[in-house]
PDB file of C-alpha atoms in Angstrom:
ATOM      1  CA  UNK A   1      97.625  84.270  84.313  1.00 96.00           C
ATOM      2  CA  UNK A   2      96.281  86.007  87.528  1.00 98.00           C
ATOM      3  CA  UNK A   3      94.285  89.496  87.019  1.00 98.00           C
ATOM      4  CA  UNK A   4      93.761  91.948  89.706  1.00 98.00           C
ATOM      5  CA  UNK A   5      90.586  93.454  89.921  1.00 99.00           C
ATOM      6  CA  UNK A   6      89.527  96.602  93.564  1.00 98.00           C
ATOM      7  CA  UNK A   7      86.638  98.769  93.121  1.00 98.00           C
ATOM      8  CA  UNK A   8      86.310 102.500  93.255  1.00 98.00           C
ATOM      9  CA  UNK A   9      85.210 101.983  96.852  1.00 98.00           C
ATOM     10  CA  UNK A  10      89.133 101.980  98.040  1.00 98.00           C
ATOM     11  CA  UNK A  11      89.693 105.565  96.553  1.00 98.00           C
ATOM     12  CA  UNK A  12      91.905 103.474  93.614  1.00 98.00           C
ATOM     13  CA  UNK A  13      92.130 105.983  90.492  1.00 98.00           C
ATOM     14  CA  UNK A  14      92.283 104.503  87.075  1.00 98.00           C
ATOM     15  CA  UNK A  15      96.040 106.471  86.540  1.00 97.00           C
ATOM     16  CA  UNK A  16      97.301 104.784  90.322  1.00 98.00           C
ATOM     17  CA  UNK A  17      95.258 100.828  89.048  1.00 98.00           C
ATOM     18  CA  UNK A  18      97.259 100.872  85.644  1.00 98.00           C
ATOM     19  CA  UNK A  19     100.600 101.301  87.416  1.00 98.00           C
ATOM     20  CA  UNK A  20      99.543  97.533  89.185  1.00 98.00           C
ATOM     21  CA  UNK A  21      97.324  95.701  86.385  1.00 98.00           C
ATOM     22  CA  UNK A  22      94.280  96.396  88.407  1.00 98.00           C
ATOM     23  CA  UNK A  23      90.798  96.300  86.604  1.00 98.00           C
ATOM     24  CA  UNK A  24      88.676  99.040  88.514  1.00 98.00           C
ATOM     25  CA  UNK A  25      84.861  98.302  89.507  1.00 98.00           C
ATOM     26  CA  UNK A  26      82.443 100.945  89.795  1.00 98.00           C
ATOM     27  CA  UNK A  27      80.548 101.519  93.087  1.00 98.00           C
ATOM     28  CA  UNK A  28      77.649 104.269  91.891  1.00 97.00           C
ATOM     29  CA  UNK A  29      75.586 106.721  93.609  1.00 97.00           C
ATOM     30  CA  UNK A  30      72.856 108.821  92.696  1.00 97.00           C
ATOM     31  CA  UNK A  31      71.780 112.406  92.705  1.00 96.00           C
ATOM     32  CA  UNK A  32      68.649 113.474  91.914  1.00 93.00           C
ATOM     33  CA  UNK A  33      67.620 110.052  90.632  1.00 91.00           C
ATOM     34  CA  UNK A  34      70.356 110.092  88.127  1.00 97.00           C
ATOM     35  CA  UNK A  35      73.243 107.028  89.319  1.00 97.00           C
ATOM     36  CA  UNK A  36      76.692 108.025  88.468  1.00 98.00           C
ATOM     37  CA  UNK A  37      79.052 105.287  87.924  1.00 98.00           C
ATOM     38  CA  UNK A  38      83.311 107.126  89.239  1.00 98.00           C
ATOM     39  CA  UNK A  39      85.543 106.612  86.204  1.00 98.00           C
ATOM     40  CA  UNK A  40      82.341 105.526  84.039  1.00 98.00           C
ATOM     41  CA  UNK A  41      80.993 108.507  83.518  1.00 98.00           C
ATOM     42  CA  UNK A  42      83.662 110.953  84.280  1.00 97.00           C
ATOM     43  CA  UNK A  43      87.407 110.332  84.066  1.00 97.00           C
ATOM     44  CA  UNK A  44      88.278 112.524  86.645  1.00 97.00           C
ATOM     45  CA  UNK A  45      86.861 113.237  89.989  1.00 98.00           C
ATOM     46  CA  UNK A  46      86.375 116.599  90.827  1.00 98.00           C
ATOM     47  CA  UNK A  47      86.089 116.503  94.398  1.00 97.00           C
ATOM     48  CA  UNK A  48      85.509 120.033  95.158  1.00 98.00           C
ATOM     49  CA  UNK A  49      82.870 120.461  92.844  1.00 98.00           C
ATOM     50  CA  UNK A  50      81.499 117.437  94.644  1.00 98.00           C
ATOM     51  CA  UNK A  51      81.822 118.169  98.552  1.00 97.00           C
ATOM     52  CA  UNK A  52      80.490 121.714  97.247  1.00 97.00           C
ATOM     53  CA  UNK A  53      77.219 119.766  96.540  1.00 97.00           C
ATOM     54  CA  UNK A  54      76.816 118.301  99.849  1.00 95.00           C
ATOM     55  CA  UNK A  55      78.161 121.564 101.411  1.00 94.00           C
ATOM     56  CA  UNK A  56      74.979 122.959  99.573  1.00 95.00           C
ATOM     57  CA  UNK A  57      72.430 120.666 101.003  1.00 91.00           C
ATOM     58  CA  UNK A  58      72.512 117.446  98.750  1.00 93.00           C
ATOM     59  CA  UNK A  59      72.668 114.329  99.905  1.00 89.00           C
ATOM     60  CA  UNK A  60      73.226 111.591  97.293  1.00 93.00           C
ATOM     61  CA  UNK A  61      72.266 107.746  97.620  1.00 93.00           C
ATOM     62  CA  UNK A  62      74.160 104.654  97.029  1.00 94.00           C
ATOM     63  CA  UNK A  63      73.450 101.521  95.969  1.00 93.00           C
ATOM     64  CA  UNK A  64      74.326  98.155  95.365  1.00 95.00           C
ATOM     65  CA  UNK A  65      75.816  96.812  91.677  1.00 96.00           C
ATOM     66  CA  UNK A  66      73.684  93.868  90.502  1.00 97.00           C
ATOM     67  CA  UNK A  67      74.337  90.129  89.955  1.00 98.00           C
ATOM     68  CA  UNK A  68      74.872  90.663  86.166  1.00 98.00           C
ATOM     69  CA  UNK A  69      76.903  93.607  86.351  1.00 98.00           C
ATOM     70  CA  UNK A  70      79.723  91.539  88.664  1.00 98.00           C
ATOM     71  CA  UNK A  71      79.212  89.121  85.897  1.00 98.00           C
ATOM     72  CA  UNK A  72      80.270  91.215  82.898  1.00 98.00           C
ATOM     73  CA  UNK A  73      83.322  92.644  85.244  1.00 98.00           C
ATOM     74  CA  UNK A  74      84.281  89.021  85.695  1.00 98.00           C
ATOM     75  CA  UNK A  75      83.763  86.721  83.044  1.00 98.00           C
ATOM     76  CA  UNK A  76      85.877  88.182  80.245  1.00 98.00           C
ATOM     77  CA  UNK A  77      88.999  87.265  82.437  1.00 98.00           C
ATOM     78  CA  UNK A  78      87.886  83.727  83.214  1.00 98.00           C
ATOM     79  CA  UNK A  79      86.877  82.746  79.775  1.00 98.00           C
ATOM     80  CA  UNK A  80      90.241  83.610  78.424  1.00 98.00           C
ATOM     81  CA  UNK A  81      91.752  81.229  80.869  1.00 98.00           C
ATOM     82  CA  UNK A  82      92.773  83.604  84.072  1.00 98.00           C
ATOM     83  CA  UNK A  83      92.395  83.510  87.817  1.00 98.00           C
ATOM     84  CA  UNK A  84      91.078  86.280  89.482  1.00 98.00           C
ATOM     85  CA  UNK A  85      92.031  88.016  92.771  1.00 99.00           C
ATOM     86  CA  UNK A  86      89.423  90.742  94.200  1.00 99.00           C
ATOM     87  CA  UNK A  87      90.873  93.211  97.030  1.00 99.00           C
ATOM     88  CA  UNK A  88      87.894  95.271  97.776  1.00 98.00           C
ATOM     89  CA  UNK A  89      86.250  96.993 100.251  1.00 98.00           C
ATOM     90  CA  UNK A  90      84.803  95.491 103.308  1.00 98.00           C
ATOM     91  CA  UNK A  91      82.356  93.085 102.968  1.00 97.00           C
ATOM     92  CA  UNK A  92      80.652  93.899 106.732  1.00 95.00           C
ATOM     93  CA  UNK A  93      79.493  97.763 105.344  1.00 92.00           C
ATOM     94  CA  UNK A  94      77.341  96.385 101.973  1.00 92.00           C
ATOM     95  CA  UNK A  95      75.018  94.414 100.512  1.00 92.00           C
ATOM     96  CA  UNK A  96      76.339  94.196  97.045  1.00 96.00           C
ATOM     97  CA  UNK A  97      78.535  91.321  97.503  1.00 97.00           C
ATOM     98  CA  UNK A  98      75.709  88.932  97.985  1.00 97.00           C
ATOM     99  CA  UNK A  99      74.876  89.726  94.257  1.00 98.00           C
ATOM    100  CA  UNK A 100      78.818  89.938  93.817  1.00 98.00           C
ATOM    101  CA  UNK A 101      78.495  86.413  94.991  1.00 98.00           C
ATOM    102  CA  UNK A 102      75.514  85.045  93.152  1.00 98.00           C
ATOM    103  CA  UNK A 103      77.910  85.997  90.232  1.00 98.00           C
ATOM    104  CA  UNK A 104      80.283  84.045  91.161  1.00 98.00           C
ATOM    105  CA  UNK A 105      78.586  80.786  92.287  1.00 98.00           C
ATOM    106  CA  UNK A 106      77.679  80.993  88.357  1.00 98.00           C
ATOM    107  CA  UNK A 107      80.840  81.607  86.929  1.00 98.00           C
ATOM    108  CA  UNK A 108      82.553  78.580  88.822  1.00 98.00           C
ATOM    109  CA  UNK A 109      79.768  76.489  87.397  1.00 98.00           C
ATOM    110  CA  UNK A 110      80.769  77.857  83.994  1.00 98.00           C
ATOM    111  CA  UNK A 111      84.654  77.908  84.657  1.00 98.00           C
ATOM    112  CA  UNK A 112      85.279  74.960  86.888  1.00 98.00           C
ATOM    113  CA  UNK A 113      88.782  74.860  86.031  1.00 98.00           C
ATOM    114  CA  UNK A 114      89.444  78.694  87.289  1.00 98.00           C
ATOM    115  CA  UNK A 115      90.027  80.386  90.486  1.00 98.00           C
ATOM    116  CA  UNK A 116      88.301  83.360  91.961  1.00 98.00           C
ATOM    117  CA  UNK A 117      89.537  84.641  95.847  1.00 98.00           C
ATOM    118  CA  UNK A 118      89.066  87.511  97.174  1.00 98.00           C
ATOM    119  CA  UNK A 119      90.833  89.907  99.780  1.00 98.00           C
ATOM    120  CA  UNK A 120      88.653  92.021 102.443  1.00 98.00           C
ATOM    121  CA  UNK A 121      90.054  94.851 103.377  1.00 98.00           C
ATOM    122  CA  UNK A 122      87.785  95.082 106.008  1.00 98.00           C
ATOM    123  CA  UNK A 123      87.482  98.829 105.408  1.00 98.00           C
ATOM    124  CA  UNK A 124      86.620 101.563 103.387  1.00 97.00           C
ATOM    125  CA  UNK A 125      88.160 104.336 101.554  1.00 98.00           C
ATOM    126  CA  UNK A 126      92.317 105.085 102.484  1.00 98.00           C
ATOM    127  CA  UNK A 127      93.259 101.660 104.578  1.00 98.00           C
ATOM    128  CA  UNK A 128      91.383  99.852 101.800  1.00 98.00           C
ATOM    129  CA  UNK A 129      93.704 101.832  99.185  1.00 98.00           C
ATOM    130  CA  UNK A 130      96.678 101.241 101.663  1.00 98.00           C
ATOM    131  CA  UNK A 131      96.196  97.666 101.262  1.00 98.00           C
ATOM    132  CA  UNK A 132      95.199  97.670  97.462  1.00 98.00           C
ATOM    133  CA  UNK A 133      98.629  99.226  96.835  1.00 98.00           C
ATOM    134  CA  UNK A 134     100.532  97.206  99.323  1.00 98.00           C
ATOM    135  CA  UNK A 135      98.898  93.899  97.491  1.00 98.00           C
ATOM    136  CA  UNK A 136      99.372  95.483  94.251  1.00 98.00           C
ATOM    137  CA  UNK A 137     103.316  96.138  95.098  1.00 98.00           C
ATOM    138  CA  UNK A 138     103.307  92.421  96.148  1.00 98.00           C
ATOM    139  CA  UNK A 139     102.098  91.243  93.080  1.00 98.00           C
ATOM    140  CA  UNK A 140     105.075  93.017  90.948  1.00 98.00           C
ATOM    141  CA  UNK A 141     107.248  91.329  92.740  1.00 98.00           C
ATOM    142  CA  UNK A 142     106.618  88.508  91.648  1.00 97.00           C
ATOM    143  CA  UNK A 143     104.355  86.682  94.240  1.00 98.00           C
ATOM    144  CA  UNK A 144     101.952  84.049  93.096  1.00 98.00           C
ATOM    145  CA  UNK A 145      97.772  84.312  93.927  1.00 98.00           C
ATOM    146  CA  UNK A 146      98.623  81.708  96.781  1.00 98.00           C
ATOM    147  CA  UNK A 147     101.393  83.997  98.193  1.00 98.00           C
ATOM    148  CA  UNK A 148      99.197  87.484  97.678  1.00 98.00           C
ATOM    149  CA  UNK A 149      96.415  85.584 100.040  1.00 98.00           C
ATOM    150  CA  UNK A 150      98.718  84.483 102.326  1.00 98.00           C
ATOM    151  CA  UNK A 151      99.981  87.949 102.907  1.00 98.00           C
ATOM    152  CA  UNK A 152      96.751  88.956 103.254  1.00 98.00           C
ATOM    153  CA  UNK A 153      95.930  86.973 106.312  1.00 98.00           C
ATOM    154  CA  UNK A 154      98.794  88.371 107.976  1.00 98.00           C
ATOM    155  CA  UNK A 155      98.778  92.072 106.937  1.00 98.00           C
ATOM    156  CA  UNK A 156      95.231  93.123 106.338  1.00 98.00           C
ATOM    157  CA  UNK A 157      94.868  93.501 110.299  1.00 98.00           C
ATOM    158  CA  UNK A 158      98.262  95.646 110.834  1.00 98.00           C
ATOM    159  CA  UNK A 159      96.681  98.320 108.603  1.00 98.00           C
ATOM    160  CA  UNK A 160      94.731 100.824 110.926  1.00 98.00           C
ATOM    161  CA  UNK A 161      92.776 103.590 110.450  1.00 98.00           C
ATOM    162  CA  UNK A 162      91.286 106.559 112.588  1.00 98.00           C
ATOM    163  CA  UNK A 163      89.364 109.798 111.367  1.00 95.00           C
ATOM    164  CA  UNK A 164      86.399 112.165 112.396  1.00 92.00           C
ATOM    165  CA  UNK A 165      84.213 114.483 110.517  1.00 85.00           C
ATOM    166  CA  UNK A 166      83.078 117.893 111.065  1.00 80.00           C
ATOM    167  CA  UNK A 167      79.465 117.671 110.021  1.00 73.00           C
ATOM    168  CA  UNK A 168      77.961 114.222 111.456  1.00 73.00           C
ATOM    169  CA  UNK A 169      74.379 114.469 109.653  1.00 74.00           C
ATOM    170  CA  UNK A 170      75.673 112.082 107.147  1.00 77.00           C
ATOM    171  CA  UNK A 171      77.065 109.350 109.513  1.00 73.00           C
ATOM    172  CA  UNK A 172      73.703 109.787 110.961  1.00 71.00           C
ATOM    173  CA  UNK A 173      71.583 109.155 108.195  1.00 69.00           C
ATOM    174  CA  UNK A 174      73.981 106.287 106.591  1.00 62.00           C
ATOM    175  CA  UNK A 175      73.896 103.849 110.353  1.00 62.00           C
ATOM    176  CA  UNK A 176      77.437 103.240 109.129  1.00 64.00           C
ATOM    177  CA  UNK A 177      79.159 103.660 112.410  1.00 65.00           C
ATOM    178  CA  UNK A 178      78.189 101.748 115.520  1.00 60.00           C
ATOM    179  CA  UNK A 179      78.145 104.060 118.737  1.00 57.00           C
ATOM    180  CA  UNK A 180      77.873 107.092 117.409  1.00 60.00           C
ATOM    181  CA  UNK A 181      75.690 110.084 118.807  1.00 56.00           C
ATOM    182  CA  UNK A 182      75.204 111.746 115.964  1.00 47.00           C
ATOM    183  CA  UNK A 183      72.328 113.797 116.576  1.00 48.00           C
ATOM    184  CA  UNK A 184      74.557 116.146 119.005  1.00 48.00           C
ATOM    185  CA  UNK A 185      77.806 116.109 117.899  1.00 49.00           C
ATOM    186  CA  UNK A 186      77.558 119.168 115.614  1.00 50.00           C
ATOM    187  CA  UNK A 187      75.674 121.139 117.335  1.00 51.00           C
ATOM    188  CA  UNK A 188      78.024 121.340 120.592  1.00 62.00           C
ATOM    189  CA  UNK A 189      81.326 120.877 118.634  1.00 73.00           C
ATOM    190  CA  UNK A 190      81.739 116.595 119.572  1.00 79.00           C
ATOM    191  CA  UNK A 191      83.995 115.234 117.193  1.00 84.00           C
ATOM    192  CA  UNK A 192      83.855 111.346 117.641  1.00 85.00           C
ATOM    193  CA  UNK A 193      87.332 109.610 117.060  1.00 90.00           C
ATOM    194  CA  UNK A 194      86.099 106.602 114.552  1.00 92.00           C
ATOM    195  CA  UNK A 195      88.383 103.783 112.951  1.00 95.00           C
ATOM    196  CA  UNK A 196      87.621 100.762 111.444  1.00 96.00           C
ATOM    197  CA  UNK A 197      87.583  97.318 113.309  1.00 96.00           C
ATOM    198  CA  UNK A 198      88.834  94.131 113.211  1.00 97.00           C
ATOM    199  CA  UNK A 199      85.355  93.070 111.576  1.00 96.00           C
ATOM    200  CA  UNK A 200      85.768  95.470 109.031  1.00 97.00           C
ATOM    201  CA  UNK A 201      83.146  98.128 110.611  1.00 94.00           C
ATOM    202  CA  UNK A 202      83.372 101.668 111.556  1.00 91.00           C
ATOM    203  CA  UNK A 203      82.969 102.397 115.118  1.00 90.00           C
ATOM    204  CA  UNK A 204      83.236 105.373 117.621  1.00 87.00           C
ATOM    205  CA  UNK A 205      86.155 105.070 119.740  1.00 88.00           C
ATOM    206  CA  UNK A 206      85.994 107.597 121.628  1.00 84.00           C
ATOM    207  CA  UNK A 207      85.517 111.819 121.245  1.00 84.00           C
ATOM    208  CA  UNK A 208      86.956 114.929 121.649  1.00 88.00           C
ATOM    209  CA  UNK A 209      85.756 118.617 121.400  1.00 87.00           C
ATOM    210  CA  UNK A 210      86.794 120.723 118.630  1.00 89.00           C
ATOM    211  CA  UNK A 211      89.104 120.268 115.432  1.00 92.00           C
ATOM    212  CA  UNK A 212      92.433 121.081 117.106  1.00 94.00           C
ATOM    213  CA  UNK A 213      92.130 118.301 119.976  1.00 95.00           C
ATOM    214  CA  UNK A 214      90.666 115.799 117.046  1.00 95.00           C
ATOM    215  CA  UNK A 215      93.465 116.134 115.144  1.00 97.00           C
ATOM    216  CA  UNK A 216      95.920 115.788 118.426  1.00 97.00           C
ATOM    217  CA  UNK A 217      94.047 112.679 119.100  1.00 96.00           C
ATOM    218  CA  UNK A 218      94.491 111.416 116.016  1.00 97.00           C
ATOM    219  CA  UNK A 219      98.920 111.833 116.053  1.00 98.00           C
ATOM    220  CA  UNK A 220      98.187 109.866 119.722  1.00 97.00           C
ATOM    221  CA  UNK A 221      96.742 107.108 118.021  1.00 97.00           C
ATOM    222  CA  UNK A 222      99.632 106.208 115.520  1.00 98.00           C
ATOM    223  CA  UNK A 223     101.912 107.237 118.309  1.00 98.00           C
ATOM    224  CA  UNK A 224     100.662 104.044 120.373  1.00 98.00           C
ATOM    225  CA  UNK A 225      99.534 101.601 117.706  1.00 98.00           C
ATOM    226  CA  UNK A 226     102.183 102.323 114.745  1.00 98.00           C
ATOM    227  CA  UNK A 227     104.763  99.990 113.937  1.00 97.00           C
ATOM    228  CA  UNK A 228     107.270 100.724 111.390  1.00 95.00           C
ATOM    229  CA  UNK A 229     105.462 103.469 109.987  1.00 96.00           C
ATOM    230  CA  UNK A 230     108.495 104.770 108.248  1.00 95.00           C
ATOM    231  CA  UNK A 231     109.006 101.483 106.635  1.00 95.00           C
ATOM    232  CA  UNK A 232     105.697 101.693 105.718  1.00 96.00           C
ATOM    233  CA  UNK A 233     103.423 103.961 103.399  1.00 95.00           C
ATOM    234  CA  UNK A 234     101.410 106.173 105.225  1.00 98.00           C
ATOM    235  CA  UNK A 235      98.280 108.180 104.587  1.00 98.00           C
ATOM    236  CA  UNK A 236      95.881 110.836 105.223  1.00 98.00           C
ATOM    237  CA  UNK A 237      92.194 111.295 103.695  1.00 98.00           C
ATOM    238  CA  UNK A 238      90.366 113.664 103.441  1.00 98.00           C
ATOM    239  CA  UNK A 239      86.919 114.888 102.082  1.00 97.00           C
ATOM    240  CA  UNK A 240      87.983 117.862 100.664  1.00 97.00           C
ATOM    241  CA  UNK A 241      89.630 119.257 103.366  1.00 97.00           C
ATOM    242  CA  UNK A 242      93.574 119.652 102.270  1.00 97.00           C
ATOM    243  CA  UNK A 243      94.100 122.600 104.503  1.00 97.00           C
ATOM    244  CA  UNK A 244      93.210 119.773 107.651  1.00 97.00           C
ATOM    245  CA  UNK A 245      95.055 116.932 106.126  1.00 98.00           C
ATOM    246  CA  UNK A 246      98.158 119.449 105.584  1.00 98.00           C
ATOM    247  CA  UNK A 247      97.990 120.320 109.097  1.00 98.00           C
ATOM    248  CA  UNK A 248      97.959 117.109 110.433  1.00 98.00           C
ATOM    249  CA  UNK A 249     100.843 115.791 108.282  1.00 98.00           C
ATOM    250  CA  UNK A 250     102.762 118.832 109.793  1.00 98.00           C
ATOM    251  CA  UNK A 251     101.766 117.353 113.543  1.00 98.00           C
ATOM    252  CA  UNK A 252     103.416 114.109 112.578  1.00 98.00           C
ATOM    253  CA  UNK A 253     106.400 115.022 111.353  1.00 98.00           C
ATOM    254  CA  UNK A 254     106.666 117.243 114.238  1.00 98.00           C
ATOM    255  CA  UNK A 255     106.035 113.937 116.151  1.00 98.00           C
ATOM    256  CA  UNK A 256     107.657 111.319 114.181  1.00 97.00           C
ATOM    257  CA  UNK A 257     110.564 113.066 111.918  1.00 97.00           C
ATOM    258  CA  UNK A 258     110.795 115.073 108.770  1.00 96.00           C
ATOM    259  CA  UNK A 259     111.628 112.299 106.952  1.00 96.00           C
ATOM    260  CA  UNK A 260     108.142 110.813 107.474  1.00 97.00           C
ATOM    261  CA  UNK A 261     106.857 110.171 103.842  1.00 95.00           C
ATOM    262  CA  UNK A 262     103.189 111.084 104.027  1.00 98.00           C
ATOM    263  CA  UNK A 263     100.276 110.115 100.552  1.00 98.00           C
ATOM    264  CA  UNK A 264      97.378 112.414 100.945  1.00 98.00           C
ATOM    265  CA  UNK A 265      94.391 110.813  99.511  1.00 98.00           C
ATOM    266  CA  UNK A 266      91.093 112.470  98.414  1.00 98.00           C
ATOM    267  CA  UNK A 267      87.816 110.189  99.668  1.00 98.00           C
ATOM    268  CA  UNK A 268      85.957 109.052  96.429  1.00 98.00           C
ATOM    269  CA  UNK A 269      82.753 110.123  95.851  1.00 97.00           C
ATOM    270  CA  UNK A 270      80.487 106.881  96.931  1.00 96.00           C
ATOM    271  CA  UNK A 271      81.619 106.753 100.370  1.00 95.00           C
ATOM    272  CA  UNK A 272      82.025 110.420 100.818  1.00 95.00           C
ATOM    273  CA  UNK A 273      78.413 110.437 100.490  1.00 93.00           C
ATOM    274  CA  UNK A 274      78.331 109.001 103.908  1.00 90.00           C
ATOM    275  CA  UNK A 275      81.164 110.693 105.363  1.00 89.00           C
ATOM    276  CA  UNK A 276      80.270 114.028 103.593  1.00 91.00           C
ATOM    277  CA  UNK A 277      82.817 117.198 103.591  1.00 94.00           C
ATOM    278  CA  UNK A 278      85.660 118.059 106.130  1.00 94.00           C
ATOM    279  CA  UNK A 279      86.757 115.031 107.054  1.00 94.00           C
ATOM    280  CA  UNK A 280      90.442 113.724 107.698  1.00 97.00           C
ATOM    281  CA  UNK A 281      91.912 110.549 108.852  1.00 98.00           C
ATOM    282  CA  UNK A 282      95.088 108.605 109.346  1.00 98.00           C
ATOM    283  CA  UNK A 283      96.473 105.324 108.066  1.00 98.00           C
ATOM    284  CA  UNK A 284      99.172 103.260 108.781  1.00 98.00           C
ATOM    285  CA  UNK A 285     101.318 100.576 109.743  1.00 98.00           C
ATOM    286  CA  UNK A 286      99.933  99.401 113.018  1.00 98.00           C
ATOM    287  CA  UNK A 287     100.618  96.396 116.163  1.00 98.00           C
ATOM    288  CA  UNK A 288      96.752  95.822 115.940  1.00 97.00           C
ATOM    289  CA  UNK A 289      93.547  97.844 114.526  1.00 96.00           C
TER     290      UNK A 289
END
């Protein structure tokens, strides 16, 4: 038997993981000193309670899971005989898959007869639950652990994502995204264009001035990178901004049909401590990242 495990990091809800079999890690984060593990200890996010918080002032923490806690995730499945398959969030933004790793350099000691692979996502957030549903939908067909990697090698690069953020204070602080001029941007109305790369980082791309021309930019972008977007899912997240995300969706039907069928996805709360509020991005179906 294979079991599916993606972590909280990929905006995956416990109501969309049960429709695929997947078990659902926690990634925490902490607000005044107190770490709050999504879907541990609430069962449903309240994002605008949330964003309100950082809207306010507060700027929560995260951190990395530790060695043992990978271990209790994991081991159950192993010791009653299955293989595991990981799709998670990208490996170049964290730290906590060297203890994610220590784990598992134990458990194949343990479990020499079982498999444990893994599938990078090389991003964060709505491409990383793009992908997690994609390998998910996969899986019900039918596909073997062998066949889900191989898929993986081929797809995980056409997914591509671009966004931008009205407040950049908490890119700033974070480091997250290579190139970015943070300190500026909201005080003269820079919005820089970021996406995630190849190497499963964000990085600036490039930057407009005010929301209008940032959301423009962004129907350019799957306009010259999309490919078969229609046959495709596609997505917009947002960080509790559904009046943005609404708008844009309007801009690409206007640009790409009616019929386009568009998932709006709210950021999770872990990562949208780095992105922080009023922020909206695309994902989709793309000839190259």
């Amino acid at each position: 038997m294979l079991t599916l495990f993606t972590d909280t990091d990929t905006d995956i809800t416990p109501a969309v993981a049960a429709q695929y079999g997947y078990k659902l890690i926690s990634m925490p984060y902490s607000v005044d000193a107190k770490t709050i593990y999504p879907y541990v200890d609430f069962d449903v996010f309240d994002s605008r309670s949330f964003y309100d918080m950082l809207r306010s002032g507060v700027l929560p923490t995260t951190s990395a899971i530790s060695k043992e806690r990978y271990m209790e995730y994991f081991e159950p499945d192993l010791a009653a005989g299955n293989d595991i398959l990981y799709v998670h969030f990208s490996r170049a933004m964290t730290a906590t898959f060297d203890a994610m790793d220590q784990a598992v350099a134990e458990l194949r000691k343990k479990y020499p007869e079982r498999r444990f692979e893994e599938i990078d996502t090389k991003g964060i957030t709505t491409i990383s639950y793009a992908i997690v549903r994609a390998v998910g939908d996969e899986f019900l067909t039918g596909k073997t652990l062998d066949e889900l990697l191989k898929w993986a090698r081929k797809e995980v690069d056409h997914y591509a994502m671009y966004f931008f953020a009205d407040d950049l204070k908490f890119f700033r602080r974070s480091g997250r995204v290579s190139g970015l001029a943070a300190t500026m941007g909201t005080l003269v109305g820079i919005r820089p264009i970021i996406y995630m790369s190849p190497e499963g980082k964000m990085v600036s791309c490039g930057k407009t001035k005010g929301r209008l021309k940032a959301m423009e930019l962004l129907v350019d972008r799957v306009a010259e990178l999309g490919d078969d977007i229609k046959g495709h899912r596609f997505y917009i997240g947002h960080t509790d901004a559904p009046e943005m995300a609404e708008e844009v969706g309007r801009m690409m039907k206007a640009r790409f049909g009616e019929d386009l069928t568009i998932e709006y996805v709210v950021t999770n709360p872990t990562a949208g401590s780095h992105s922080g509020p009023n922020g909206v991005g695309v994902c989709f179906h793309a000839i190259h990242r």
